[in-house]
Amino acid sequence: MPTYTITELAREFDVTARAIRFYEDQGLLSPTREGAGGRNRVYTPRDRTRLKLTLRGKRLGLALSEIKSLVDMYETPKDTSAQMNRFLGVLAQHRETLEQQREDIEMALAEITAHEEECKRLLAGVAAGAHVPAP
C-alpha cells in the first residue's frame, strides 16, 4: 500500500503543511507516526482521500464540522443512500444560507446605488450653482 509524506500531499493538493496539520488536529486526518519520537507523519491512501474530500467541501463553502460529519460517513458500513441523503441535506442547507446572503447583498447594493444617485444629483445641483442642503 502506498504512503505519502506531508510534503507530498501538500504539493499534490497545493495546500500548506500547516493546513494539513490543522485538518489532523480537527480529526479529519489521522496519519501514523514513524521515526525518532514519532516525528514523521505517514499518510495512507485513506488519509489522502479524506484530504481530497475535505478540500472539496471547503471549496463548496462547508464548515469543517459539516465536512467531518460527511467524511466520517465513509468510515461506516457503506449505506450509500444514507450518505447521499445526508450530503443532499447539507447542500440544501448551505444553498439556503447562500441564497439569503445573496439577497442581503442585493439589498445592500440597491441601497448603495440609491445613495450614489442622490450624491450625484446633489453634486449636479452644486455644479449648476444651486444651494443644495447636505444629504
Short mmCIF file of C-alpha atoms in Angstrom, two decimals, residues 16-130:
data_model
loop_
_atom_site.label_atom_id
_atom_site.label_comp_id
_atom_site.label_asym_id
_atom_site.label_seq_id
_atom_site.Cartn_x
_atom_site.Cartn_y
_atom_site.Cartn_z
CA THR A 16 0.44 24.11 3.13
CA ALA A 17 1.75 21.50 5.53
CA ARG A 18 0.31 23.71 8.25
CA ALA A 19 -3.18 23.32 6.74
CA ILE A 20 -2.76 19.54 6.69
CA ARG A 21 -1.67 19.56 10.34
CA PHE A 22 -4.72 21.71 11.14
CA TYR A 23 -7.02 19.17 9.46
CA GLU A 24 -5.29 16.50 11.52
CA ASP A 25 -5.96 18.50 14.71
CA GLN A 26 -9.63 18.71 13.68
CA GLY A 27 -9.83 14.93 13.39
CA LEU A 28 -10.16 14.87 9.61
CA LEU A 29 -6.86 13.05 9.09
CA SER A 30 -5.07 10.52 11.28
CA PRO A 31 -1.61 9.68 9.97
CA THR A 32 0.61 7.16 11.65
CA ARG A 33 3.90 8.33 13.14
CA GLU A 34 7.35 6.99 12.37
CA GLY A 35 10.93 7.90 13.10
CA ALA A 36 12.59 9.15 16.24
CA GLY A 37 9.89 10.15 18.68
CA GLY A 38 7.18 9.70 16.05
CA ARG A 39 8.09 12.98 14.39
CA ASN A 40 7.34 11.90 10.81
CA ARG A 41 3.73 11.71 9.70
CA VAL A 42 2.87 8.89 7.30
CA TYR A 43 -0.37 9.25 5.36
CA THR A 44 -2.26 6.34 3.82
CA PRO A 45 -4.48 6.35 0.72
CA ARG A 46 -7.41 6.70 3.17
CA ASP A 47 -5.88 9.93 4.55
CA ARG A 48 -5.27 11.16 1.00
CA THR A 49 -8.94 10.56 0.11
CA ARG A 50 -10.11 12.27 3.30
CA LEU A 51 -7.91 15.29 2.49
CA LYS A 52 -9.31 15.40 -1.03
CA LEU A 53 -12.90 15.30 0.29
CA THR A 54 -12.08 17.93 2.93
CA LEU A 55 -10.71 20.31 0.33
CA ARG A 56 -13.72 19.69 -1.92
CA GLY A 57 -16.01 20.54 1.00
CA LYS A 58 -14.04 23.73 1.68
CA ARG A 59 -14.43 24.77 -1.97
CA LEU A 60 -18.18 24.29 -1.56
CA GLY A 61 -18.02 26.59 1.48
CA LEU A 62 -18.98 23.95 4.03
CA ALA A 63 -17.95 24.29 7.67
CA LEU A 64 -15.29 21.89 8.93
CA SER A 65 -17.85 20.27 11.24
CA GLU A 66 -20.09 19.56 8.24
CA ILE A 67 -17.15 18.23 6.26
CA LYS A 68 -16.08 15.98 9.14
CA SER A 69 -19.59 14.60 9.50
CA LEU A 70 -19.76 13.79 5.81
CA VAL A 71 -16.23 12.39 5.56
CA ASP A 72 -16.77 10.25 8.67
CA MET A 73 -19.73 8.59 6.95
CA TYR A 74 -17.29 6.92 4.61
CA GLU A 75 -15.79 5.11 7.60
CA THR A 76 -19.09 3.41 8.43
CA PRO A 77 -20.64 0.49 6.58
CA LYS A 78 -21.42 1.53 3.05
CA ASP A 79 -25.05 2.67 3.02
CA THR A 80 -24.63 5.00 0.09
CA SER A 81 -28.25 6.15 0.08
CA ALA A 82 -27.93 7.39 3.69
CA GLN A 83 -24.65 9.12 2.81
CA MET A 84 -26.12 10.76 -0.26
CA ASN A 85 -29.27 11.85 1.60
CA ARG A 86 -27.15 13.41 4.34
CA PHE A 87 -24.99 15.15 1.74
CA LEU A 88 -28.10 16.44 -0.05
CA GLY A 89 -29.38 17.80 3.25
CA VAL A 90 -26.10 19.61 3.96
CA LEU A 91 -26.03 21.02 0.43
CA ALA A 92 -29.66 22.20 0.66
CA GLN A 93 -28.97 23.98 3.94
CA HIS A 94 -25.82 25.55 2.52
CA ARG A 95 -27.72 26.66 -0.60
CA GLU A 96 -30.37 28.30 1.61
CA THR A 97 -27.67 30.19 3.52
CA LEU A 98 -26.00 31.36 0.31
CA GLU A 99 -29.35 32.42 -1.22
CA GLN A 100 -30.06 34.53 1.89
CA GLN A 101 -26.60 36.07 1.71
CA ARG A 102 -27.16 36.88 -1.98
CA GLU A 103 -30.49 38.54 -1.14
CA ASP A 104 -28.81 40.58 1.60
CA ILE A 105 -26.02 41.61 -0.78
CA GLU A 106 -28.52 42.63 -3.47
CA MET A 107 -30.39 44.79 -0.95
CA ALA A 108 -27.16 46.44 0.19
CA LEU A 109 -26.13 47.11 -3.41
CA ALA A 110 -29.52 48.68 -4.13
CA GLU A 111 -29.07 50.99 -1.14
CA ILE A 112 -25.58 51.94 -2.29
CA THR A 113 -26.90 52.68 -5.78
CA ALA A 114 -29.64 54.90 -4.33
CA HIS A 115 -27.11 56.84 -2.21
CA GLU A 116 -24.75 57.20 -5.19
CA GLU A 117 -27.56 58.58 -7.35
CA GLU A 118 -28.60 61.04 -4.64
CA CYS A 119 -25.00 62.23 -4.21
CA LYS A 120 -24.61 62.69 -7.98
CA ARG A 121 -27.89 64.64 -8.11
CA LEU A 122 -26.73 66.89 -5.28
CA LEU A 123 -23.33 67.41 -6.92
CA ALA A 124 -25.01 68.31 -10.21
CA GLY A 125 -27.02 70.94 -8.35
CA VAL A 126 -23.88 72.36 -6.74
CA ALA A 127 -22.16 72.50 -10.13
CA ALA A 128 -25.15 74.41 -11.51
CA GLY A 129 -24.75 76.99 -8.73
CA ALA A 130 -27.74 76.00 -6.67
#
